[in-house]
Amino acid sequence: MADTTQPTDEERAAARHYLMRFEVDTLRSRPLWIRLIIEFIGTFILVTVAAGAGVINHYAGGNPISRTAAVIAPGAAVMAMIYAWGPLSGLHINPAVTFAFTARGVFPTKWVVPYWVVQLGGAICAGLFLQWMFGDVAAGGNYPITTHGGEWKSLVMEALLTTILVSIILNTATGHRSIGHNAAIAVGSTVALLGLFASPISGASMNPARSLGPDIVANDYTGWWVYVLGPVIGACLAVIIIGLVRGLPGRPEQAAAEGGELPETEPG
């Protein structure tokens, strides 16, 4: 009898055909409107999870969500979204990340403002959702510790944390996009790990949209500059570091920024 445990030539060809189509679909460029939808939804989910822990703790009373859970949850959310949506928009969901990719020269400058607008819009909508559901969205903010020098310590910490996070993103991304299990695990775990040790100091935001969204809804802008300036400084440092160790982006990296690694249709 024939060995039915081994794949036939037809099955191998079908598998290659599927993998090629999957790879083409994964790496091909998407229209800007699709990218913006994903950036809006992704930022909405991230801020809902990240700010939601504080808001729900305040609403429920007794702090049922531990600090550990509160910082791991956003990392897990980022990991899942990179797996699902990384190929579609790059899943920046963070104005500092978009800025870094642009400064690196691998992201089209014409897309920067639209990305920032939808990222902030998603964050504000997340704040509005939390306010509507549970009230007191300010409880989900990142305001720095109130001890002497708290804002400056938070600024330094946000700059350091963003440098680490953006360095990981730049070195695991394909062009300007976080794609695949390597990027998902690296970026998601970095978000969680940085939050585990630094959240008592600055909230470990590393994301201007994550901080400004709840602040705008709560109409409380105390310490807002920490969460804009810190991530900008950190993103700049990360771009400088990758430039020193890897040099300027080459043609393949620039092509990846436009989604040009593979043709959009399978060759005949």
PDB file of C-alpha atoms in Angstrom:
ATOM      1  CA  MET A   1       0.000   0.000   0.000  1.00  0.00           C
ATOM      2  CA  ALA A   2       1.076   3.561  -0.633  1.00  0.00           C
ATOM      3  CA  ASP A   3       2.322   5.553   2.360  1.00  0.00           C
ATOM      4  CA  THR A   4      -0.517   8.001   3.028  1.00  0.00           C
ATOM      5  CA  THR A   5       1.346   9.712   5.873  1.00  0.00           C
ATOM      6  CA  GLN A   6       3.617  11.610   3.475  1.00  0.00           C
ATOM      7  CA  PRO A   7       2.217  14.654   1.632  1.00  0.00           C
ATOM      8  CA  THR A   8       1.739  14.263  -2.081  1.00  0.00           C
ATOM      9  CA  ASP A   9       3.283  16.549  -4.656  1.00  0.00           C
ATOM     10  CA  GLU A  10      -0.099  18.224  -5.078  1.00  0.00           C
ATOM     11  CA  GLU A  11      -0.372  18.848  -1.339  1.00  0.00           C
ATOM     12  CA  ARG A  12       3.131  20.300  -1.234  1.00  0.00           C
ATOM     13  CA  ALA A  13       2.298  22.575  -4.157  1.00  0.00           C
ATOM     14  CA  ALA A  14      -0.924  23.676  -2.458  1.00  0.00           C
ATOM     15  CA  ALA A  15       0.977  24.427   0.746  1.00  0.00           C
ATOM     16  CA  ARG A  16       3.575  26.486  -1.133  1.00  0.00           C
ATOM     17  CA  HIS A  17       0.782  28.310  -2.947  1.00  0.00           C
ATOM     18  CA  TYR A  18      -0.931  29.129   0.361  1.00  0.00           C
ATOM     19  CA  LEU A  19       2.292  30.280   2.029  1.00  0.00           C
ATOM     20  CA  MET A  20       3.181  32.490  -0.909  1.00  0.00           C
ATOM     21  CA  ARG A  21      -0.245  34.108  -0.933  1.00  0.00           C
ATOM     22  CA  PHE A  22      -0.067  34.561   2.845  1.00  0.00           C
ATOM     23  CA  GLU A  23       3.366  36.184   2.614  1.00  0.00           C
ATOM     24  CA  VAL A  24       2.276  38.461  -0.220  1.00  0.00           C
ATOM     25  CA  ASP A  25      -0.840  39.481   1.714  1.00  0.00           C
ATOM     26  CA  THR A  26       1.189  40.041   4.872  1.00  0.00           C
ATOM     27  CA  LEU A  27       3.802  42.299   3.332  1.00  0.00           C
ATOM     28  CA  ARG A  28       1.893  44.159   0.640  1.00  0.00           C
ATOM     29  CA  SER A  29       1.152  47.831   1.144  1.00  0.00           C
ATOM     30  CA  ARG A  30      -2.298  48.802   2.427  1.00  0.00           C
ATOM     31  CA  PRO A  31      -4.215  51.977   1.493  1.00  0.00           C
ATOM     32  CA  LEU A  32      -3.937  54.811   3.970  1.00  0.00           C
ATOM     33  CA  TRP A  33      -7.599  54.571   5.017  1.00  0.00           C
ATOM     34  CA  ILE A  34      -7.126  50.966   6.126  1.00  0.00           C
ATOM     35  CA  ARG A  35      -4.025  51.949   8.072  1.00  0.00           C
ATOM     36  CA  LEU A  36      -5.892  54.759   9.810  1.00  0.00           C
ATOM     37  CA  ILE A  37      -8.779  52.501  10.821  1.00  0.00           C
ATOM     38  CA  ILE A  38      -6.347  50.040  12.402  1.00  0.00           C
ATOM     39  CA  GLU A  39      -4.389  52.810  14.162  1.00  0.00           C
ATOM     40  CA  PHE A  40      -7.627  54.238  15.567  1.00  0.00           C
ATOM     41  CA  ILE A  41      -8.962  50.899  16.780  1.00  0.00           C
ATOM     42  CA  GLY A  42      -5.581  49.783  18.104  1.00  0.00           C
ATOM     43  CA  THR A  43      -5.038  52.961  20.096  1.00  0.00           C
ATOM     44  CA  PHE A  44      -8.604  52.790  21.408  1.00  0.00           C
ATOM     45  CA  ILE A  45      -8.015  49.244  22.674  1.00  0.00           C
ATOM     46  CA  LEU A  46      -4.620  50.071  24.181  1.00  0.00           C
ATOM     47  CA  VAL A  47      -5.874  53.110  26.081  1.00  0.00           C
ATOM     48  CA  THR A  48      -9.035  51.342  27.193  1.00  0.00           C
ATOM     49  CA  VAL A  49      -6.913  48.560  28.694  1.00  0.00           C
ATOM     50  CA  ALA A  50      -4.107  50.742  30.069  1.00  0.00           C
ATOM     51  CA  ALA A  51      -6.267  53.510  31.553  1.00  0.00           C
ATOM     52  CA  GLY A  52      -9.147  51.168  32.302  1.00  0.00           C
ATOM     53  CA  ALA A  53      -7.284  49.453  35.136  1.00  0.00           C
ATOM     54  CA  GLY A  54      -7.106  52.641  37.182  1.00  0.00           C
ATOM     55  CA  VAL A  55     -10.629  53.718  36.291  1.00  0.00           C
ATOM     56  CA  ILE A  56     -12.163  50.334  37.145  1.00  0.00           C
ATOM     57  CA  ASN A  57     -10.181  50.109  40.391  1.00  0.00           C
ATOM     58  CA  HIS A  58     -11.603  53.484  41.404  1.00  0.00           C
ATOM     59  CA  TYR A  59     -15.104  52.473  40.315  1.00  0.00           C
ATOM     60  CA  ALA A  60     -15.127  49.078  42.016  1.00  0.00           C
ATOM     61  CA  GLY A  61     -13.222  50.102  45.145  1.00  0.00           C
ATOM     62  CA  GLY A  62     -10.679  48.027  46.996  1.00  0.00           C
ATOM     63  CA  ASN A  63      -8.204  47.936  44.093  1.00  0.00           C
ATOM     64  CA  PRO A  64      -9.202  44.506  42.712  1.00  0.00           C
ATOM     65  CA  ILE A  65      -6.779  44.941  39.799  1.00  0.00           C
ATOM     66  CA  SER A  66      -3.218  44.633  41.076  1.00  0.00           C
ATOM     67  CA  ARG A  67      -0.411  46.831  39.775  1.00  0.00           C
ATOM     68  CA  THR A  68       1.174  43.761  38.193  1.00  0.00           C
ATOM     69  CA  ALA A  69      -2.010  42.955  36.280  1.00  0.00           C
ATOM     70  CA  ALA A  70      -2.457  46.600  35.318  1.00  0.00           C
ATOM     71  CA  VAL A  71       0.948  46.780  33.591  1.00  0.00           C
ATOM     72  CA  ILE A  72       0.953  43.293  32.067  1.00  0.00           C
ATOM     73  CA  ALA A  73      -2.477  43.761  30.453  1.00  0.00           C
ATOM     74  CA  PRO A  74      -1.379  46.522  28.015  1.00  0.00           C
ATOM     75  CA  GLY A  75       1.679  44.470  27.041  1.00  0.00           C
ATOM     76  CA  ALA A  76      -0.501  41.449  26.337  1.00  0.00           C
ATOM     77  CA  ALA A  77      -2.916  43.605  24.329  1.00  0.00           C
ATOM     78  CA  VAL A  78      -0.067  45.006  22.233  1.00  0.00           C
ATOM     79  CA  MET A  79       1.275  41.496  21.634  1.00  0.00           C
ATOM     80  CA  ALA A  80      -2.096  40.224  20.432  1.00  0.00           C
ATOM     81  CA  MET A  81      -2.708  43.222  18.182  1.00  0.00           C
ATOM     82  CA  ILE A  82       0.709  42.918  16.515  1.00  0.00           C
ATOM     83  CA  TYR A  83      -0.105  39.315  15.649  1.00  0.00           C
ATOM     84  CA  ALA A  84      -3.495  40.323  14.252  1.00  0.00           C
ATOM     85  CA  TRP A  85      -2.971  43.753  12.717  1.00  0.00           C
ATOM     86  CA  GLY A  86       0.755  44.463  12.500  1.00  0.00           C
ATOM     87  CA  PRO A  87       0.871  43.802   8.752  1.00  0.00           C
ATOM     88  CA  LEU A  88      -2.003  46.200   8.085  1.00  0.00           C
ATOM     89  CA  SER A  89      -0.758  49.498   9.498  1.00  0.00           C
ATOM     90  CA  GLY A  90       2.452  48.709  11.346  1.00  0.00           C
ATOM     91  CA  LEU A  91       0.459  48.997  14.563  1.00  0.00           C
ATOM     92  CA  HIS A  92       2.299  52.074  15.815  1.00  0.00           C
ATOM     93  CA  ILE A  93      -0.613  53.103  18.114  1.00  0.00           C
ATOM     94  CA  ASN A  94       1.819  55.615  19.584  1.00  0.00           C
ATOM     95  CA  PRO A  95       2.799  59.031  18.184  1.00  0.00           C
ATOM     96  CA  ALA A  96       6.353  58.545  19.491  1.00  0.00           C
ATOM     97  CA  VAL A  97       6.726  55.357  17.428  1.00  0.00           C
ATOM     98  CA  THR A  98       5.426  57.068  14.292  1.00  0.00           C
ATOM     99  CA  PHE A  99       7.856  59.925  14.933  1.00  0.00           C
ATOM    100  CA  ALA A 100      10.753  57.483  15.350  1.00  0.00           C
ATOM    101  CA  PHE A 101      10.030  55.609  12.120  1.00  0.00           C
ATOM    102  CA  THR A 102       9.796  58.942  10.303  1.00  0.00           C
ATOM    103  CA  ALA A 103      13.050  60.214  11.808  1.00  0.00           C
ATOM    104  CA  ARG A 104      14.658  56.922  10.810  1.00  0.00           C
ATOM    105  CA  GLY A 105      13.583  57.652   7.239  1.00  0.00           C
ATOM    106  CA  VAL A 106      11.454  54.541   6.758  1.00  0.00           C
ATOM    107  CA  PHE A 107       7.981  56.054   7.078  1.00  0.00           C
ATOM    108  CA  PRO A 108       6.358  58.420   4.564  1.00  0.00           C
ATOM    109  CA  THR A 109       6.152  61.928   6.014  1.00  0.00           C
ATOM    110  CA  LYS A 110       2.777  62.487   4.322  1.00  0.00           C
ATOM    111  CA  TRP A 111       1.261  59.849   6.613  1.00  0.00           C
ATOM    112  CA  VAL A 112       2.574  61.274   9.898  1.00  0.00           C
ATOM    113  CA  VAL A 113      -0.167  63.800  10.671  1.00  0.00           C
ATOM    114  CA  PRO A 114      -3.030  61.420   9.722  1.00  0.00           C
ATOM    115  CA  TYR A 115      -1.507  58.745  11.975  1.00  0.00           C
ATOM    116  CA  TRP A 116      -1.164  61.194  14.866  1.00  0.00           C
ATOM    117  CA  VAL A 117      -4.719  62.450  14.428  1.00  0.00           C
ATOM    118  CA  VAL A 118      -6.298  58.990  14.548  1.00  0.00           C
ATOM    119  CA  GLN A 119      -4.038  57.850  17.379  1.00  0.00           C
ATOM    120  CA  LEU A 120      -5.105  60.797  19.517  1.00  0.00           C
ATOM    121  CA  GLY A 121      -8.700  60.356  18.364  1.00  0.00           C
ATOM    122  CA  GLY A 122      -8.671  56.707  19.412  1.00  0.00           C
ATOM    123  CA  ALA A 123      -7.230  57.647  22.796  1.00  0.00           C
ATOM    124  CA  ILE A 124      -9.867  60.337  23.361  1.00  0.00           C
ATOM    125  CA  CYS A 125     -12.663  57.945  22.378  1.00  0.00           C
ATOM    126  CA  ALA A 126     -11.273  55.405  24.835  1.00  0.00           C
ATOM    127  CA  GLY A 127     -11.345  58.074  27.539  1.00  0.00           C
ATOM    128  CA  LEU A 128     -14.923  58.976  26.632  1.00  0.00           C
ATOM    129  CA  PHE A 129     -15.917  55.304  26.772  1.00  0.00           C
ATOM    130  CA  LEU A 130     -14.373  54.844  30.222  1.00  0.00           C
ATOM    131  CA  GLN A 131     -15.970  58.071  31.447  1.00  0.00           C
ATOM    132  CA  TRP A 132     -19.388  56.969  30.169  1.00  0.00           C
ATOM    133  CA  MET A 133     -19.094  53.493  31.631  1.00  0.00           C
ATOM    134  CA  PHE A 134     -17.425  54.120  34.996  1.00  0.00           C
ATOM    135  CA  GLY A 135     -16.915  57.868  35.502  1.00  0.00           C
ATOM    136  CA  ASP A 136     -13.833  59.667  36.847  1.00  0.00           C
ATOM    137  CA  VAL A 137     -11.588  58.868  33.897  1.00  0.00           C
ATOM    138  CA  ALA A 138      -8.866  60.916  35.603  1.00  0.00           C
ATOM    139  CA  ALA A 139      -8.231  57.829  37.760  1.00  0.00           C
ATOM    140  CA  GLY A 140      -6.711  56.237  34.671  1.00  0.00           C
ATOM    141  CA  GLY A 141      -4.205  59.009  34.075  1.00  0.00           C
ATOM    142  CA  ASN A 142      -0.418  58.875  34.412  1.00  0.00           C
ATOM    143  CA  TYR A 143       0.142  61.931  36.600  1.00  0.00           C
ATOM    144  CA  PRO A 144       3.630  61.695  38.139  1.00  0.00           C
ATOM    145  CA  ILE A 145       4.327  60.989  41.777  1.00  0.00           C
ATOM    146  CA  THR A 146       3.683  63.984  44.050  1.00  0.00           C
ATOM    147  CA  THR A 147       6.953  63.841  45.989  1.00  0.00           C
ATOM    148  CA  HIS A 148       9.532  66.573  45.527  1.00  0.00           C
ATOM    149  CA  GLY A 149      10.930  66.490  42.004  1.00  0.00           C
ATOM    150  CA  GLY A 150       8.253  64.040  40.876  1.00  0.00           C
ATOM    151  CA  GLU A 151       7.663  65.619  37.478  1.00  0.00           C
ATOM    152  CA  TRP A 152      11.344  65.761  36.578  1.00  0.00           C
ATOM    153  CA  LYS A 153      11.964  62.223  37.758  1.00  0.00           C
ATOM    154  CA  SER A 154       8.981  61.140  35.687  1.00  0.00           C
ATOM    155  CA  LEU A 155      10.336  63.026  32.665  1.00  0.00           C
ATOM    156  CA  VAL A 156      13.676  61.256  32.895  1.00  0.00           C
ATOM    157  CA  MET A 157      11.964  57.908  33.411  1.00  0.00           C
ATOM    158  CA  GLU A 158       9.594  58.399  30.458  1.00  0.00           C
ATOM    159  CA  ALA A 159      12.538  59.352  28.231  1.00  0.00           C
ATOM    160  CA  LEU A 160      14.496  56.275  29.333  1.00  0.00           C
ATOM    161  CA  LEU A 161      11.567  53.888  29.000  1.00  0.00           C
ATOM    162  CA  THR A 162      10.652  55.219  25.551  1.00  0.00           C
ATOM    163  CA  THR A 163      14.275  54.890  24.419  1.00  0.00           C
ATOM    164  CA  ILE A 164      14.206  51.216  25.377  1.00  0.00           C
ATOM    165  CA  LEU A 165      10.779  50.533  23.881  1.00  0.00           C
ATOM    166  CA  VAL A 166      11.383  52.329  20.588  1.00  0.00           C
ATOM    167  CA  SER A 167      14.823  50.713  20.236  1.00  0.00           C
ATOM    168  CA  ILE A 168      13.172  47.302  20.501  1.00  0.00           C
ATOM    169  CA  ILE A 169      10.501  48.302  17.983  1.00  0.00           C
ATOM    170  CA  LEU A 170      12.950  49.717  15.450  1.00  0.00           C
ATOM    171  CA  ASN A 171      15.170  46.641  15.629  1.00  0.00           C
ATOM    172  CA  THR A 172      12.370  44.088  15.282  1.00  0.00           C
ATOM    173  CA  ALA A 173      10.181  45.873  12.733  1.00  0.00           C
ATOM    174  CA  THR A 174       9.994  45.177   9.022  1.00  0.00           C
ATOM    175  CA  GLY A 175      10.441  48.649   7.595  1.00  0.00           C
ATOM    176  CA  HIS A 176       7.984  50.661   9.650  1.00  0.00           C
ATOM    177  CA  ARG A 177       5.776  47.732  10.625  1.00  0.00           C
ATOM    178  CA  SER A 178       5.754  45.348  13.577  1.00  0.00           C
ATOM    179  CA  ILE A 179       5.031  41.947  12.035  1.00  0.00           C
ATOM    180  CA  GLY A 180       5.202  38.375  13.303  1.00  0.00           C
ATOM    181  CA  HIS A 181       5.870  36.536  16.521  1.00  0.00           C
ATOM    182  CA  ASN A 182       9.339  38.019  17.058  1.00  0.00           C
ATOM    183  CA  ALA A 183       8.026  41.589  17.082  1.00  0.00           C
ATOM    184  CA  ALA A 184       4.875  40.655  19.007  1.00  0.00           C
ATOM    185  CA  ILE A 185       6.712  38.910  21.831  1.00  0.00           C
ATOM    186  CA  ALA A 186       9.560  41.440  21.981  1.00  0.00           C
ATOM    187  CA  VAL A 187       7.392  44.567  21.970  1.00  0.00           C
ATOM    188  CA  GLY A 188       4.562  43.208  24.126  1.00  0.00           C
ATOM    189  CA  SER A 189       6.893  41.849  26.783  1.00  0.00           C
ATOM    190  CA  THR A 190       8.912  45.081  26.790  1.00  0.00           C
ATOM    191  CA  VAL A 191       5.776  47.129  27.482  1.00  0.00           C
ATOM    192  CA  ALA A 192       4.916  44.817  30.378  1.00  0.00           C
ATOM    193  CA  LEU A 193       8.423  44.575  31.824  1.00  0.00           C
ATOM    194  CA  LEU A 194       9.047  48.320  31.753  1.00  0.00           C
ATOM    195  CA  GLY A 195       5.727  48.891  33.481  1.00  0.00           C
ATOM    196  CA  LEU A 196       6.537  46.360  36.191  1.00  0.00           C
ATOM    197  CA  PHE A 197       9.465  48.356  37.546  1.00  0.00           C
ATOM    198  CA  ALA A 198       8.727  51.922  36.481  1.00  0.00           C
ATOM    199  CA  SER A 199       4.975  52.425  36.758  1.00  0.00           C
ATOM    200  CA  PRO A 200       5.164  53.727  40.375  1.00  0.00           C
ATOM    201  CA  ILE A 201       7.350  56.602  39.177  1.00  0.00           C
ATOM    202  CA  SER A 202       5.756  57.861  35.963  1.00  0.00           C
ATOM    203  CA  GLY A 203       3.007  55.394  35.121  1.00  0.00           C
ATOM    204  CA  ALA A 204       5.223  53.953  32.346  1.00  0.00           C
ATOM    205  CA  SER A 205       3.146  55.549  29.606  1.00  0.00           C
ATOM    206  CA  MET A 206       5.792  55.840  26.854  1.00  0.00           C
ATOM    207  CA  ASN A 207       2.940  57.081  24.669  1.00  0.00           C
ATOM    208  CA  PRO A 208       1.645  60.669  24.403  1.00  0.00           C
ATOM    209  CA  ALA A 209      -1.754  59.499  23.114  1.00  0.00           C
ATOM    210  CA  ARG A 210      -2.232  57.091  26.014  1.00  0.00           C
ATOM    211  CA  SER A 211      -1.682  59.940  28.502  1.00  0.00           C
ATOM    212  CA  LEU A 212      -3.332  62.828  26.676  1.00  0.00           C
ATOM    213  CA  GLY A 213      -6.549  60.959  25.797  1.00  0.00           C
ATOM    214  CA  PRO A 214      -7.793  60.519  29.394  1.00  0.00           C
ATOM    215  CA  ASP A 215      -6.389  63.962  30.337  1.00  0.00           C
ATOM    216  CA  ILE A 216      -8.411  65.674  27.605  1.00  0.00           C
ATOM    217  CA  VAL A 217     -11.620  63.898  28.586  1.00  0.00           C
ATOM    218  CA  ALA A 218     -11.000  64.661  32.280  1.00  0.00           C
ATOM    219  CA  ASN A 219      -9.988  68.258  31.411  1.00  0.00           C
ATOM    220  CA  ASP A 220      -6.980  67.863  33.703  1.00  0.00           C
ATOM    221  CA  TYR A 221      -3.650  68.688  32.085  1.00  0.00           C
ATOM    222  CA  THR A 222      -1.437  68.622  35.153  1.00  0.00           C
ATOM    223  CA  GLY A 223       1.986  67.297  34.186  1.00  0.00           C
ATOM    224  CA  TRP A 224       0.935  66.725  30.563  1.00  0.00           C
ATOM    225  CA  TRP A 225       4.267  67.987  29.236  1.00  0.00           C
ATOM    226  CA  VAL A 226       6.080  65.066  30.881  1.00  0.00           C
ATOM    227  CA  TYR A 227       4.230  62.613  28.643  1.00  0.00           C
ATOM    228  CA  VAL A 228       4.904  64.544  25.449  1.00  0.00           C
ATOM    229  CA  LEU A 229       8.484  65.678  25.957  1.00  0.00           C
ATOM    230  CA  GLY A 230       9.684  62.442  27.572  1.00  0.00           C
ATOM    231  CA  PRO A 231       8.608  60.135  24.716  1.00  0.00           C
ATOM    232  CA  VAL A 232       9.905  62.591  22.092  1.00  0.00           C
ATOM    233  CA  ILE A 233      13.322  62.638  23.751  1.00  0.00           C
ATOM    234  CA  GLY A 234      13.281  58.867  24.060  1.00  0.00           C
ATOM    235  CA  ALA A 235      12.313  58.370  20.410  1.00  0.00           C
ATOM    236  CA  CYS A 236      15.122  60.685  19.288  1.00  0.00           C
ATOM    237  CA  LEU A 237      17.661  58.787  21.396  1.00  0.00           C
ATOM    238  CA  ALA A 238      16.457  55.459  20.006  1.00  0.00           C
ATOM    239  CA  VAL A 239      16.845  56.707  16.426  1.00  0.00           C
ATOM    240  CA  ILE A 240      20.366  57.965  17.205  1.00  0.00           C
ATOM    241  CA  ILE A 241      21.310  54.621  18.761  1.00  0.00           C
ATOM    242  CA  ILE A 242      20.054  52.529  15.831  1.00  0.00           C
ATOM    243  CA  GLY A 243      21.821  54.894  13.441  1.00  0.00           C
ATOM    244  CA  LEU A 244      25.098  54.372  15.296  1.00  0.00           C
ATOM    245  CA  VAL A 245      24.886  50.583  15.455  1.00  0.00           C
ATOM    246  CA  ARG A 246      23.165  49.822  12.140  1.00  0.00           C
ATOM    247  CA  GLY A 247      23.868  52.856  10.002  1.00  0.00           C
ATOM    248  CA  LEU A 248      21.412  54.528   7.686  1.00  0.00           C
ATOM    249  CA  PRO A 249      18.483  52.490   6.366  1.00  0.00           C
ATOM    250  CA  GLY A 250      19.231  50.737   3.088  1.00  0.00           C
ATOM    251  CA  ARG A 251      17.024  50.294   0.061  1.00  0.00           C
ATOM    252  CA  PRO A 252      15.255  47.171   1.415  1.00  0.00           C
ATOM    253  CA  GLU A 253      14.329  48.955   4.650  1.00  0.00           C
ATOM    254  CA  GLN A 254      13.073  51.987   2.752  1.00  0.00           C
ATOM    255  CA  ALA A 255      11.117  49.726   0.392  1.00  0.00           C
ATOM    256  CA  ALA A 256       9.584  48.015   3.411  1.00  0.00           C
ATOM    257  CA  ALA A 257       8.314  51.377   4.577  1.00  0.00           C
ATOM    258  CA  GLU A 258       6.201  51.507   1.450  1.00  0.00           C
ATOM    259  CA  GLY A 259       5.200  47.853   1.704  1.00  0.00           C
ATOM    260  CA  GLY A 260       7.259  46.957  -1.329  1.00  0.00           C
ATOM    261  CA  GLU A 261       9.014  43.731  -0.286  1.00  0.00           C
ATOM    262  CA  LEU A 262       6.776  41.535  -2.444  1.00  0.00           C
ATOM    263  CA  PRO A 263       4.447  42.136  -5.375  1.00  0.00           C
ATOM    264  CA  GLU A 264       0.819  42.678  -4.536  1.00  0.00           C
ATOM    265  CA  THR A 265      -0.283  39.787  -6.735  1.00  0.00           C
ATOM    266  CA  GLU A 266       1.200  36.366  -7.085  1.00  0.00           C
ATOM    267  CA  PRO A 267       3.444  36.048 -10.104  1.00  0.00           C
ATOM    268  CA  GLY A 268       2.238  33.817 -12.872  1.00  0.00           C
TER     269      GLY A 268
END
